[in-house]
Amino acid sequence: MSCKIYNQSNNPLPAYASASAAGMDLRANLTEPIVLQPLERKLIPTGLFIELPRDCEAQVRPRSGLALKHGITVLNSPGTIDADYRGEIGVILVNLSNEPFEIQPGERIAQMVIAKFQQVELQEVSSKDELSDTERGAGGFGHSGKQ
């Protein structure tokens, strides 16, 4: 599968770091560093514009190293880029730590995973009793236990 991408930044195109990698790193398209204060969120530009195949989406996800070491994450994770979107890819970062964090120009700030999807036709029913039974049933959060 291939897709068109336009790069107006000075950063390299996103690329897979290994043969089995699912995500490509997105980089900050900045002219100077910016600081994210504790609990602050900002939209960080990437300088990238993409044309995805009609049955695909791009998912924007946090980088585990930034999350673990600095408390920096993608606020609406995973963010979805629809196949018909042609604007610049932006990443909403939030600082969940107690310390300010400086984002450098060109810094890897998130991952992008391209995934196929299928749209469905919803068929409304008049009662929840019309939904099939399962072993789990209505068991929700924490229902499967800790082990």
Coordinates of N, CA and C in Angstrom, one line a residue:
M1 N 0.9 -1.2 0.0 CA 0.0 0.0 0.0 C 0.9 1.2 0.0
S2 N 0.5 2.3 -0.7 CA 1.2 3.5 -0.7 C 0.2 4.7 -0.5
C3 N 0.7 5.8 -0.1 CA -0.1 7.0 0.0 C 0.8 8.2 -0.2
K4 N 0.2 9.3 -0.7 CA 0.9 10.5 -1.0 C 1.1 11.3 0.3
I5 N 2.3 11.9 0.4 CA 2.6 12.8 1.5 C 3.3 14.0 1.0
Y6 N 3.0 15.2 1.5 CA 3.7 16.4 1.2 C 4.4 16.9 2.5
N7 N 5.6 17.2 2.4 CA 6.4 17.6 3.6 C 6.9 19.0 3.4
Q8 N 6.3 20.0 4.1 CA 6.7 21.4 4.1 C 7.7 21.7 5.2
S9 N 8.1 20.7 6.0 CA 9.0 21.0 7.1 C 10.4 20.7 6.5
N10 N 11.4 21.0 7.4 CA 12.8 20.6 7.1 C 13.2 19.3 7.6
N11 N 12.2 18.6 8.2 CA 12.5 17.3 8.8 C 12.3 16.2 7.8
P12 N 13.0 15.0 8.0 CA 12.8 13.9 7.1 C 11.4 13.4 7.2
L13 N 11.0 12.7 6.1 CA 9.6 12.0 6.1 C 9.6 11.0 7.2
P14 N 8.4 10.8 7.8 CA 8.2 9.7 8.8 C 8.7 8.4 8.1
A15 N 9.3 7.5 8.9 CA 9.8 6.3 8.4 C 9.7 5.2 9.6
Y16 N 9.6 4.0 9.2 CA 9.6 2.9 10.1 C 11.0 2.7 10.6
A17 N 11.2 2.5 11.9 CA 12.6 2.4 12.5 C 13.1 1.0 12.4
S18 N 12.2 0.0 12.2 CA 12.6 -1.4 12.0 C 11.7 -2.1 11.0
A19 N 12.1 -3.3 10.6 CA 11.2 -4.0 9.6 C 9.9 -4.4 10.2
S20 N 9.7 -4.5 11.5 CA 8.5 -4.9 12.1 C 7.8 -3.8 12.8
A21 N 8.3 -2.6 12.7 CA 7.6 -1.4 13.4 C 6.2 -1.2 12.8
A22 N 5.3 -0.8 13.7 CA 3.9 -0.5 13.3 C 3.8 1.0 13.1
G23 N 4.6 1.8 13.8 CA 4.4 3.2 13.7 C 5.6 3.9 13.2
M24 N 5.4 5.1 12.6 CA 6.4 6.0 12.1 C 6.4 7.2 13.0
D25 N 7.6 7.7 13.3 CA 7.7 8.9 14.2 C 7.3 10.2 13.4
L26 N 6.6 11.0 14.1 CA 6.2 12.3 13.7 C 7.1 13.3 14.4
R27 N 7.6 14.3 13.7 CA 8.5 15.3 14.3 C 7.9 16.7 14.4
A28 N 8.3 17.5 15.4 CA 7.8 18.8 15.6 C 8.4 19.7 14.5
N29 N 7.5 20.4 13.8 CA 7.9 21.4 12.8 C 7.9 22.8 13.5
L30 N 9.0 23.1 14.1 CA 9.1 24.3 14.9 C 10.4 25.1 14.4
T31 N 10.3 26.4 14.5 CA 11.5 27.2 14.2 C 12.4 27.5 15.4
E32 N 11.7 27.4 16.6 CA 12.5 27.5 17.9 C 11.8 26.6 18.9
P33 N 12.5 26.3 20.0 CA 11.9 25.4 21.0 C 10.7 26.1 21.6
I34 N 9.7 25.2 22.1 CA 8.6 25.7 22.8 C 8.5 24.9 24.1
V35 N 8.0 25.5 25.2 CA 7.9 24.9 26.5 C 6.4 24.5 26.8
L36 N 6.3 23.3 27.2 CA 5.0 22.8 27.7 C 5.1 22.9 29.2
Q37 N 4.3 23.7 29.8 CA 4.2 23.8 31.3 C 3.4 22.6 31.9
P38 N 3.6 22.3 33.1 CA 2.8 21.2 33.7 C 1.3 21.4 33.5
L39 N 0.6 20.3 33.0 CA -0.8 20.3 32.7 C -1.2 21.2 31.5
E40 N -0.2 21.7 30.8 CA -0.5 22.5 29.6 C -0.6 21.6 28.4
R41 N -1.4 22.0 27.4 CA -1.6 21.3 26.2 C -1.4 22.3 25.0
K42 N -0.8 21.8 23.9 CA -0.6 22.6 22.8 C -0.7 21.7 21.5
L43 N -1.1 22.4 20.4 CA -1.1 21.7 19.1 C 0.2 22.0 18.5
I44 N 0.9 20.9 18.2 CA 2.3 21.0 17.7 C 2.2 20.6 16.2
P45 N 2.6 21.5 15.3 CA 2.6 21.3 13.9 C 3.7 20.3 13.4
T46 N 3.4 19.5 12.4 CA 4.4 18.6 11.8 C 4.9 19.0 10.5
G47 N 4.1 19.9 9.8 CA 4.5 20.2 8.4 C 4.2 19.2 7.4
L48 N 3.4 18.2 7.8 CA 3.0 17.1 6.9 C 1.6 17.1 6.5
F49 N 1.3 16.8 5.2 CA 0.0 16.7 4.7 C -0.1 15.3 4.0
I50 N -1.2 14.6 4.2 CA -1.2 13.2 3.7 C -2.5 12.9 2.9
E51 N -2.4 12.0 2.0 CA -3.6 11.5 1.2 C -3.6 10.0 1.5
L52 N -4.5 9.6 2.3 CA -4.6 8.2 2.7 C -5.6 7.5 1.7
P53 N -5.4 6.1 1.6 CA -6.4 5.4 0.8 C -7.7 5.5 1.5
R54 N -8.8 5.4 0.7 CA -10.2 5.6 1.2 C -10.5 4.7 2.4
D55 N -10.0 3.5 2.5 CA -10.4 2.6 3.6 C -9.3 2.6 4.7
C56 N -8.6 3.7 4.8 CA -7.5 3.7 5.9 C -7.7 5.0 6.7
E57 N -7.1 5.0 7.9 CA -7.0 6.1 8.8 C -5.6 6.1 9.3
A58 N -5.1 7.3 9.7 CA -3.8 7.4 10.4 C -4.1 7.6 11.8
Q59 N -3.5 6.8 12.7 CA -3.7 7.0 14.1 C -2.5 7.6 14.7
V60 N -2.7 8.7 15.5 CA -1.5 9.4 16.1 C -1.5 9.0 17.6
R61 N -0.4 8.4 18.0 CA -0.2 7.8 19.3 C 1.0 8.4 20.0
P62 N 1.0 8.3 21.3 CA 2.2 8.8 22.1 C 3.4 8.0 21.8
R63 N 4.6 8.6 22.1 CA 5.9 7.9 22.1 C 6.1 7.4 23.5
S64 N 6.4 6.1 23.7 CA 6.5 5.6 25.1 C 7.6 6.2 25.8
G65 N 8.7 6.6 25.2 CA 9.9 7.2 25.9 C 9.5 8.6 26.5
L66 N 8.8 9.4 25.7 CA 8.4 10.7 26.2 C 7.4 10.5 27.3
A67 N 6.5 9.5 27.2 CA 5.5 9.3 28.3 C 6.2 8.9 29.6
L68 N 7.0 7.9 29.5 CA 7.7 7.4 30.7 C 8.7 8.3 31.3
K69 N 9.5 8.9 30.5 CA 10.6 9.8 31.1 C 10.2 11.2 31.4
H70 N 9.1 11.7 30.7 CA 8.8 13.1 30.9 C 7.3 13.4 31.1
G71 N 6.5 12.4 31.1 CA 5.0 12.6 31.3 C 4.4 13.3 30.1
I72 N 5.0 13.2 28.9 CA 4.4 13.9 27.7 C 3.6 12.8 26.9
T73 N 2.4 13.2 26.6 CA 1.5 12.2 25.9 C 0.6 12.9 24.9
V74 N 0.0 12.2 24.0 CA -0.9 12.7 23.0 C -2.3 12.8 23.7
L75 N -2.9 13.9 23.8 CA -4.1 14.1 24.6 C -5.3 13.3 24.1
N76 N -5.5 13.3 22.8 CA -6.7 12.5 22.3 C -6.2 11.2 21.7
S77 N -5.5 10.5 22.5 CA -4.9 9.3 22.0 C -5.8 8.1 21.9
P78 N -5.8 7.3 20.7 CA -5.2 7.8 19.5 C -6.0 8.8 18.8
G79 N -5.3 9.8 18.2 CA -6.0 10.7 17.4 C -6.2 10.1 16.0
T80 N -7.3 10.4 15.4 CA -7.6 9.9 14.1 C -7.5 10.9 13.0
I81 N -6.8 10.6 11.9 CA -6.7 11.4 10.7 C -7.5 10.6 9.7
D82 N -8.6 11.2 9.2 CA -9.5 10.6 8.3 C -8.9 10.6 6.9
A83 N -9.3 9.7 6.0 CA -8.8 9.6 4.7 C -9.1 10.8 3.8
D84 N -10.2 11.6 4.1 CA -10.5 12.7 3.3 C -10.0 14.1 3.9
Y85 N -9.2 14.0 5.0 CA -8.6 15.2 5.6 C -7.3 15.6 4.8
R86 N -7.2 16.8 4.4 CA -6.0 17.3 3.6 C -5.3 18.4 4.3
G87 N -5.6 18.7 5.5 CA -4.9 19.8 6.3 C -3.6 19.2 6.9
E88 N -2.9 20.1 7.5 CA -1.6 19.7 8.2 C -1.9 18.8 9.3
I89 N -1.1 17.8 9.5 CA -1.1 16.9 10.6 C -0.6 17.7 11.8
G90 N -1.4 17.8 12.9 CA -1.0 18.4 14.1 C -1.1 17.4 15.2
V91 N -0.3 17.5 16.2 CA -0.3 16.6 17.4 C -0.6 17.4 18.7
I92 N -1.7 17.0 19.4 CA -2.0 17.7 20.6 C -1.2 17.0 21.7
L93 N -0.2 17.7 22.2 CA 0.6 17.1 23.3 C 0.2 17.8 24.6
V94 N 0.3 17.0 25.7 CA 0.0 17.5 27.0 C 1.1 17.1 28.0
N95 N 1.5 17.9 28.9 CA 2.5 17.6 29.9 C 1.8 17.2 31.2
L96 N 1.9 15.9 31.5 CA 1.3 15.4 32.7 C 2.2 15.4 33.9
S97 N 3.4 15.9 33.7 CA 4.4 15.9 34.8 C 4.3 17.2 35.6
N98 N 5.2 17.3 36.6 CA 5.2 18.5 37.5 C 6.3 19.4 37.0
E99 N 7.0 19.1 35.9 CA 8.1 19.9 35.4 C 7.8 20.4 34.0
P100 N 8.3 21.6 33.7 CA 8.2 22.1 32.3 C 9.0 21.2 31.4
F101 N 8.5 21.1 30.1 CA 9.2 20.3 29.1 C 9.4 21.1 27.9
E102 N 10.6 21.1 27.4 CA 11.0 21.9 26.2 C 10.9 21.0 25.0
I103 N 10.1 21.3 24.0 CA 10.1 20.6 22.7 C 11.0 21.3 21.7
Q104 N 11.9 20.5 21.2 CA 12.9 21.1 20.2 C 12.4 20.9 18.8
P105 N 12.9 21.9 17.9 CA 12.6 21.7 16.5 C 13.1 20.4 16.0
G106 N 12.2 19.6 15.3 CA 12.6 18.3 14.7 C 12.5 17.2 15.7
E107 N 12.2 17.4 16.9 CA 12.1 16.4 17.9 C 10.9 15.4 17.6
R108 N 11.2 14.1 17.8 CA 10.1 13.1 17.6 C 9.1 13.2 18.7
I109 N 7.9 13.5 18.3 CA 6.9 13.8 19.4 C 5.7 12.8 19.4
A110 N 5.5 12.0 18.4 CA 4.4 11.0 18.4 C 4.7 10.0 17.3
Q111 N 3.8 9.0 17.3 CA 3.9 7.9 16.3 C 2.7 8.0 15.4
M112 N 2.8 7.6 14.2 CA 1.6 7.5 13.3 C 1.5 6.1 12.8
V113 N 0.4 5.5 13.0 CA 0.1 4.1 12.5 C -1.0 4.2 11.5
I114 N -0.8 3.6 10.3 CA -1.8 3.6 9.2 C -2.6 2.3 9.4
A115 N -3.9 2.4 9.5 CA -4.7 1.2 9.7 C -5.9 1.2 8.8
K116 N -6.3 0.0 8.3 CA -7.5 -0.1 7.5 C -8.7 -0.2 8.5
F117 N -9.8 0.3 8.0 CA -11.0 0.2 8.7 C -12.2 -0.1 7.8
Q118 N -13.3 -0.5 8.4 CA -14.5 -0.8 7.6 C -15.7 0.0 8.2
Q119 N -16.4 0.7 7.4 CA -17.6 1.3 7.9 C -18.7 0.3 8.0
V120 N -19.6 0.5 9.0 CA -20.7 -0.4 9.1 C -22.0 0.3 9.0
E121 N -23.1 -0.4 8.7 CA -24.4 0.2 8.7 C -25.1 -0.2 10.1
L122 N -25.4 0.8 10.9 CA -26.1 0.5 12.1 C -27.5 0.1 11.9
Q123 N -27.9 -1.0 12.6 CA -29.3 -1.4 12.6 C -29.9 -1.3 14.0
E124 N -30.7 -0.2 14.1 CA -31.3 0.0 15.4 C -32.3 -1.0 15.8
V125 N -32.3 -1.5 17.0 CA -33.3 -2.4 17.6 C -34.1 -1.7 18.6
S126 N -35.2 -2.3 19.0 CA -36.1 -1.6 19.9 C -35.8 -1.9 21.4
S127 N -35.0 -3.0 21.6 CA -34.7 -3.4 23.0 C -33.3 -4.0 23.1
K128 N -32.7 -3.8 24.2 CA -31.4 -4.4 24.4 C -31.5 -5.9 24.4
D129 N -32.7 -6.5 24.7 CA -32.9 -7.9 24.6 C -32.7 -8.5 23.2
E130 N -32.7 -7.6 22.2 CA -32.5 -8.1 20.9 C -31.0 -8.3 20.5
L131 N -30.1 -7.9 21.5 CA -28.7 -8.1 21.3 C -28.4 -9.6 21.8
S132 N -27.5 -10.3 21.1 CA -27.2 -11.6 21.4 C -26.5 -11.7 22.8
D133 N -26.7 -12.9 23.5 CA -26.1 -13.1 24.8 C -24.6 -13.6 24.6
T134 N -23.8 -13.2 25.5 CA -22.4 -13.7 25.5 C -22.0 -14.1 26.9
E135 N -20.9 -14.8 27.1 CA -20.5 -15.3 28.4 C -20.2 -14.0 29.3
R136 N -19.6 -13.0 28.7 CA -19.3 -11.8 29.5 C -20.5 -11.0 29.8
G137 N -21.4 -10.9 28.9 CA -22.6 -10.2 29.2 C -22.3 -8.7 29.4
A138 N -22.9 -8.1 30.4 CA -22.7 -6.7 30.7 C -21.5 -6.4 31.6
G139 N -20.7 -7.4 31.9 CA -19.5 -7.2 32.7 C -18.6 -6.1 32.1
G140 N -18.3 -5.1 32.8 CA -17.5 -3.9 32.3 C -16.2 -3.8 32.9
F141 N -15.8 -2.6 33.2 CA -14.5 -2.2 33.7 C -14.0 -3.1 34.8
G142 N -12.9 -3.8 34.7 CA -12.4 -4.6 35.7 C -13.1 -6.0 35.8
H143 N -14.0 -6.2 35.0 CA -14.8 -7.5 35.1 C -14.0 -8.8 35.0
S144 N -12.9 -8.7 34.2 CA -12.2 -10.0 34.0 C -11.1 -10.2 35.1
G145 N -11.1 -9.3 36.1 CA -10.2 -9.5 37.2 C -8.8 -9.0 37.0
K146 N -7.9 -9.3 38.0 CA -6.5 -8.8 37.9 C -5.6 -9.9 37.3
Q147 N -5.9 -11.1 37.5 CA -5.0 -12.2 37.0 C -5.1 -12.5 35.6

